[in-house]
Coordinates of N, CA and C in Angstrom, one line a residue:
M124 N -12.0 3.5 -6.5 CA -11.4 3.4 -5.4 C -10.1 4.0 -5.3
S125 N -9.5 4.2 -4.4 CA -8.1 4.5 -4.1 C -7.6 4.2 -3.1
A126 N -6.2 4.1 -2.7 CA -5.9 4.2 -1.4 C -5.8 5.2 -0.2
A127 N -6.4 6.0 -1.0 CA -6.5 7.6 0.0 C -7.8 7.7 0.4
D128 N -8.9 6.0 0.2 CA -10.4 6.0 0.6 C -10.3 5.4 1.7
I129 N -8.6 4.7 2.1 CA -8.7 3.9 3.0 C -8.1 4.6 4.5
T130 N -8.6 4.2 5.7 CA -8.3 5.0 6.6 C -7.7 4.3 7.5
V131 N -6.2 4.6 7.7 CA -4.9 4.0 8.7 C -5.2 4.9 9.9
T132 N -5.6 4.9 11.4 CA -5.3 5.4 12.5 C -4.2 5.0 13.5
G133 N -3.9 5.4 14.4 CA -3.3 4.9 15.5 C -1.4 5.2 15.1
A134 N -1.0 5.5 16.5 CA 0.3 6.4 16.4 C 1.6 5.3 15.9
P135 N 2.8 5.9 15.5 CA 3.4 5.2 15.3 C 4.1 4.3 16.0
D136 N 4.5 3.0 15.8 CA 5.1 2.1 17.0 C 3.7 1.2 17.7
S137 N 2.8 1.5 17.3 CA 1.6 0.9 17.9 C 0.5 0.7 16.8
K138 N -0.4 -0.6 17.3 CA -1.2 -1.4 16.3 C -1.9 -0.2 15.7
P139 N -2.1 0.0 14.4 CA -2.7 0.4 13.2 C -4.2 0.1 13.4
E140 N -5.1 0.5 12.9 CA -6.5 0.5 13.0 C -6.8 0.8 11.4
I141 N -7.6 -0.4 10.5 CA -7.5 -0.1 9.2 C -9.2 0.0 8.9
T142 N -9.4 0.7 8.3 CA -10.9 1.2 7.9 C -11.0 1.1 6.1
L143 N -12.0 0.3 6.2 CA -11.8 0.1 4.2 C -13.1 0.9 3.7
P144 N -13.2 1.4 2.5 CA -14.2 2.1 1.9 C -15.0 1.0 1.5
D145 N -16.2 1.1 0.9 CA -17.7 0.6 0.5 C -16.9 0.3 -1.0
G146 N -17.5 -0.5 -1.6 CA -16.7 -0.6 -3.4 C -15.8 -1.7 -3.7
P147 N -15.9 -1.8 -4.7 CA -14.8 -2.7 -5.2 C -12.7 -2.3 -4.6
A148 N -12.5 -3.3 -4.8 CA -11.0 -3.5 -4.6 C -10.3 -3.1 -5.5
P149 N -9.2 -2.4 -5.4 CA -8.2 -2.3 -6.8 C -7.6 -3.4 -7.6
A150 N -7.3 -3.1 -8.4 CA -7.1 -4.5 -9.6 C -5.7 -5.1 -8.8
E151 N -4.8 -4.2 -8.8 CA -3.4 -4.0 -8.7 C -2.7 -3.6 -7.6
L152 N -1.7 -3.8 -7.3 CA -0.9 -4.4 -5.9 C -0.8 -2.2 -5.7
V153 N -0.8 -1.6 -4.6 CA -1.0 -0.3 -4.4 C -0.2 -0.2 -3.0
I154 N 0.7 0.4 -3.4 CA 2.1 0.8 -2.2 C 1.7 2.2 -1.6
T155 N 1.7 2.0 -0.4 CA 1.5 3.4 0.1 C 2.5 4.3 1.4
D156 N 3.5 4.8 1.1 CA 4.3 5.2 2.3 C 3.1 6.0 3.5
L157 N 2.9 5.8 4.6 CA 2.3 6.5 5.6 C 3.5 7.3 6.5
V158 N 4.4 6.6 6.9 CA 5.6 7.5 7.3 C 6.8 6.9 6.8
E159 N 7.7 7.9 6.3 CA 8.7 7.5 5.6 C 9.7 7.4 6.6
G160 N 10.5 6.3 6.6 CA 11.9 6.2 7.3 C 12.9 6.3 7.3
D161 N 13.9 6.6 8.0 CA 15.3 7.2 7.8 C 16.2 6.2 8.3
G162 N 16.0 4.7 8.0 CA 17.1 3.8 8.7 C 17.5 3.1 7.5
A163 N 18.0 1.9 7.1 CA 18.5 1.3 6.2 C 17.3 0.7 5.5
E164 N 17.4 0.7 4.3 CA 16.7 0.1 3.2 C 16.6 -1.1 3.2
A165 N 15.6 -1.6 2.7 CA 15.0 -3.0 2.4 C 15.2 -3.5 1.2
G166 N 16.2 -4.1 0.5 CA 16.4 -4.3 -0.7 C 15.5 -5.6 -1.2
P167 N 15.5 -5.8 -2.6 CA 14.8 -7.3 -3.0 C 14.8 -8.8 -2.5
N168 N 16.0 -8.9 -2.0 CA 15.8 -10.3 -1.4 C 16.4 -10.0 0.1
A169 N 15.7 -8.9 0.5 CA 16.5 -8.7 2.0 C 15.8 -9.6 2.9
T170 N 15.9 -9.7 4.2 CA 15.4 -10.3 5.2 C 15.3 -9.5 6.2
V171 N 13.8 -9.4 6.6 CA 13.3 -8.2 7.6 C 12.3 -8.4 8.6
T172 N 12.6 -7.5 9.2 CA 11.9 -7.5 10.7 C 10.6 -6.4 11.1
V173 N 9.5 -7.2 11.1 CA 8.5 -6.1 11.2 C 7.2 -6.5 12.3
H174 N 6.5 -5.5 12.4 CA 5.0 -5.2 12.8 C 4.4 -5.2 11.9
Y175 N 3.0 -5.9 11.6 CA 2.2 -6.2 11.0 C 0.6 -6.0 11.2
V176 N -0.1 -5.7 10.4 CA -1.7 -6.0 10.9 C -2.1 -6.2 9.6
G177 N -2.8 -7.2 9.4 CA -3.7 -7.7 8.0 C -5.3 -7.7 8.1
V178 N -5.8 -7.0 7.2 CA -7.3 -6.9 7.4 C -7.8 -7.5 5.6
S179 N -9.0 -8.2 6.0 CA -9.7 -9.1 4.6 C -10.8 -7.9 4.1
W180 N -10.9 -7.9 2.6 CA -11.2 -7.0 1.8 C -12.8 -6.9 1.7
T181 N -13.0 -8.8 1.5 CA -14.0 -9.6 1.4 C -15.1 -9.7 2.7
H182 N -14.4 -9.6 3.8 CA -15.1 -9.2 5.3 C -15.0 -8.1 6.2
G183 N -14.7 -7.1 5.0 CA -15.4 -6.0 5.4 C -14.4 -5.3 6.4
G184 N -12.7 -5.4 6.1 CA -12.0 -5.0 7.0 C -11.7 -5.5 8.4
K185 N -12.2 -6.9 8.3 CA -12.1 -7.7 9.4 C -10.8 -8.1 9.6
Q186 N -10.0 -8.3 10.8 CA -8.2 -8.4 11.0 C -8.4 -9.9 10.7
F187 N -7.4 -10.5 10.2 CA -7.0 -11.7 10.2 C -5.6 -12.3 10.7
D188 N -5.1 -11.0 10.8 CA -3.8 -11.4 11.5 C -2.6 -10.1 12.3
A189 N -2.2 -10.0 13.2 CA -1.3 -8.8 13.6 C -0.3 -9.3 14.8
S190 N 0.5 -9.2 14.2 CA 2.1 -9.4 15.1 C 2.0 -8.6 16.1
W191 N 1.3 -7.8 16.2 CA 1.1 -6.8 17.8 C 0.2 -7.6 18.5
D192 N -0.6 -8.2 17.9 CA -1.2 -9.2 19.1 C -0.7 -10.4 19.9
R193 N 0.4 -10.9 19.0 CA 1.4 -11.6 19.7 C 2.5 -11.3 20.4
G194 N 2.5 -10.0 20.6 CA 3.5 -9.2 21.2 C 4.9 -9.6 20.9
S195 N 5.3 -9.8 19.6 CA 6.5 -9.7 19.1 C 6.5 -9.5 17.4
T196 N 7.8 -9.2 17.1 CA 7.9 -9.0 15.8 C 7.9 -10.3 14.5
I197 N 8.1 -10.4 13.6 CA 8.5 -11.4 13.1 C 9.4 -11.2 11.8
S198 N 10.5 -12.0 11.4 CA 11.3 -11.7 10.8 C 11.3 -12.9 10.0
F199 N 11.4 -12.6 8.3 CA 11.5 -13.2 6.9 C 12.3 -12.8 6.0
G200 N 12.6 -13.6 4.9 CA 13.0 -13.2 3.8 C 12.0 -13.0 3.0
L201 N 12.2 -11.6 2.1 CA 11.6 -11.2 0.9 C 10.7 -12.5 0.0
N202 N 12.1 -13.4 -0.2 CA 11.5 -14.6 -1.3 C 10.9 -15.7 -0.1
Q203 N 10.4 -15.6 0.9 CA 9.6 -16.9 1.4 C 8.1 -16.1 2.0
V204 N 7.3 -14.8 1.0 CA 6.0 -14.7 1.5 C 5.6 -14.4 0.0
I205 N 4.3 -14.3 0.4 CA 3.6 -13.7 -0.8 C 3.8 -12.4 -1.9
A206 N 3.7 -12.5 -3.3 CA 4.2 -12.1 -3.9 C 4.0 -10.1 -3.7
G207 N 2.7 -9.8 -3.1 CA 2.4 -8.7 -3.0 C 3.2 -7.9 -1.4
W208 N 4.1 -8.8 -0.7 CA 5.1 -8.4 0.0 C 6.1 -8.3 -0.7
T209 N 6.8 -9.3 -1.2 CA 7.8 -9.6 -1.8 C 8.2 -8.3 -3.5
E210 N 7.2 -7.5 -3.7 CA 7.5 -6.7 -4.4 C 6.9 -5.1 -3.6
G211 N 6.4 -5.3 -2.7 CA 5.9 -4.3 -1.6 C 6.8 -3.8 -0.6
I212 N 7.6 -4.3 -0.5 CA 8.7 -3.8 0.8 C 9.9 -3.5 -0.1
P213 N 10.5 -3.8 -0.9 CA 11.4 -3.2 -1.0 C 11.5 -1.5 -1.3
G214 N 12.5 -1.1 -0.9 CA 12.9 0.4 -1.1 C 12.1 0.8 0.4
M215 N 11.4 0.0 0.8 CA 11.2 0.7 2.3 C 12.4 1.1 3.5
K216 N 12.3 1.8 4.2 CA 13.7 2.2 5.0 C 13.1 2.0 6.5
V217 N 14.2 1.4 7.5 CA 13.8 1.1 8.4 C 13.1 2.2 9.8
G218 N 12.1 2.3 10.1 CA 11.0 3.1 10.9 C 9.9 3.6 10.1
G219 N 10.0 3.0 9.0 CA 8.4 3.3 7.8 C 7.7 2.8 8.0
R220 N 6.4 3.1 7.7 CA 5.0 2.5 8.0 C 4.6 2.4 6.7
R221 N 4.3 1.3 6.1 CA 3.6 1.6 4.5 C 2.7 0.5 4.7
M222 N 1.5 1.1 3.9 CA 0.4 0.1 3.3 C 0.3 -0.9 2.1
L223 N 0.2 -1.7 2.3 CA 0.1 -2.5 1.0 C -1.4 -3.1 0.8
V224 N -2.2 -2.7 -0.4 CA -3.4 -3.5 -0.6 C -2.9 -4.4 -2.0
I225 N -3.1 -6.0 -1.3 CA -2.8 -6.8 -2.5 C -3.7 -7.6 -3.1
P226 N -4.1 -7.6 -4.1 CA -5.1 -8.3 -5.2 C -4.6 -9.6 -4.9
P227 N -6.0 -10.6 -5.3 CA -5.6 -12.0 -5.2 C -4.6 -12.6 -5.9
H228 N -4.0 -11.9 -7.2 CA -3.1 -12.6 -7.8 C -2.1 -12.3 -6.9
K229 N -1.7 -11.3 -6.1 CA -0.3 -11.5 -5.6 C -0.5 -11.6 -4.1
G230 N -1.3 -11.9 -3.8 CA -1.6 -13.0 -2.6 C -2.2 -14.4 -2.6
Y231 N -3.4 -14.7 -2.0 CA -3.3 -16.1 -1.5 C -4.2 -17.0 -3.4
G232 N -4.7 -15.9 -3.8 CA -5.2 -16.4 -5.1 C -6.8 -16.7 -4.6
A233 N -6.8 -18.4 -5.2 CA -8.2 -19.4 -4.9 C -7.5 -20.1 -3.3
Q234 N -6.5 -20.3 -3.5 CA -6.0 -21.2 -2.2 C -5.8 -20.6 -0.6
S235 N -7.0 -20.2 -0.4 CA -6.6 -19.5 0.9 C -6.3 -20.4 2.2
P236 N -5.4 -19.8 2.9 CA -4.7 -20.7 3.9 C -5.2 -21.0 5.3
T237 N -6.5 -19.8 5.5 CA -7.4 -20.0 6.3 C -8.6 -19.2 6.3
P238 N -9.7 -19.8 6.8 CA -11.3 -19.0 6.7 C -11.2 -17.8 7.0
A239 N -10.3 -16.8 7.5 CA -10.8 -15.7 7.8 C -10.4 -15.0 6.6
I240 N -9.4 -15.7 5.8 CA -9.1 -14.8 4.4 C -10.1 -15.5 2.9
A241 N -10.9 -14.9 2.6 CA -11.6 -15.7 1.6 C -10.7 -15.9 0.3
P242 N -11.5 -17.0 -0.5 CA -10.6 -17.2 -1.3 C -10.7 -16.1 -2.4
N243 N -9.7 -15.8 -3.2 CA -9.5 -14.6 -4.1 C -9.8 -13.2 -3.2
D244 N -9.3 -13.1 -2.1 CA -9.5 -11.9 -1.4 C -8.3 -10.7 -1.6
T245 N -8.7 -9.8 -1.5 CA -7.7 -8.5 -1.3 C -7.3 -8.3 0.1
L246 N -6.2 -7.9 0.0 CA -5.5 -8.4 1.5 C -5.1 -6.6 1.6
V247 N -5.2 -6.3 3.0 CA -4.6 -5.0 3.1 C -3.6 -5.2 4.0
F248 N -2.6 -4.5 4.2 CA -1.7 -5.0 5.5 C -1.2 -3.2 5.7
V249 N -0.5 -3.1 7.1 CA -0.4 -2.1 7.4 C 1.2 -2.4 8.3
I250 N 2.4 -2.5 7.5 CA 3.7 -2.7 8.3 C 4.7 -1.7 8.5
D251 N 5.3 -1.8 9.8 CA 6.4 -1.0 10.3 C 7.5 -2.3 10.1
L252 N 8.3 -1.4 9.1 CA 9.7 -2.0 9.2 C 10.8 -1.8 10.4
I253 N 11.0 -2.8 11.3 CA 11.5 -2.3 12.6 C 13.2 -3.0 12.1
A254 N 13.8 -3.6 11.0 CA 15.0 -3.9 11.1 C 15.3 -4.8 9.7
V255 N 16.4 -4.9 8.9 CA 16.8 -5.0 7.6 C 18.1 -5.8 7.9

């Protein structure tokens, strides 16, 4: 499995749809820029504002969360989130869209915060960086 096997559809500035391939999830963090931004760049300790959608590998690509569904962006410090986001967002520029494939050891591990995310689940996020 590679990130190229994951299909992401949808126009920039709209909620993307994520389709996962059959087979095992990657064992390490995969960072893929789908759209290169041209604005300010997120640093390692940045506070960012994003739109995102997240799906579960274990549950066959079922969505577990999306800021688009709430109708508003979310802002947070990169030191306040799971390791996959802390490591996967720096270097991204405002206006960009990035996919993160986050293995369990950089996500929630065995301590899932919700039944929509299985213990030791690999998570796939598509993130639009709105502001830094």
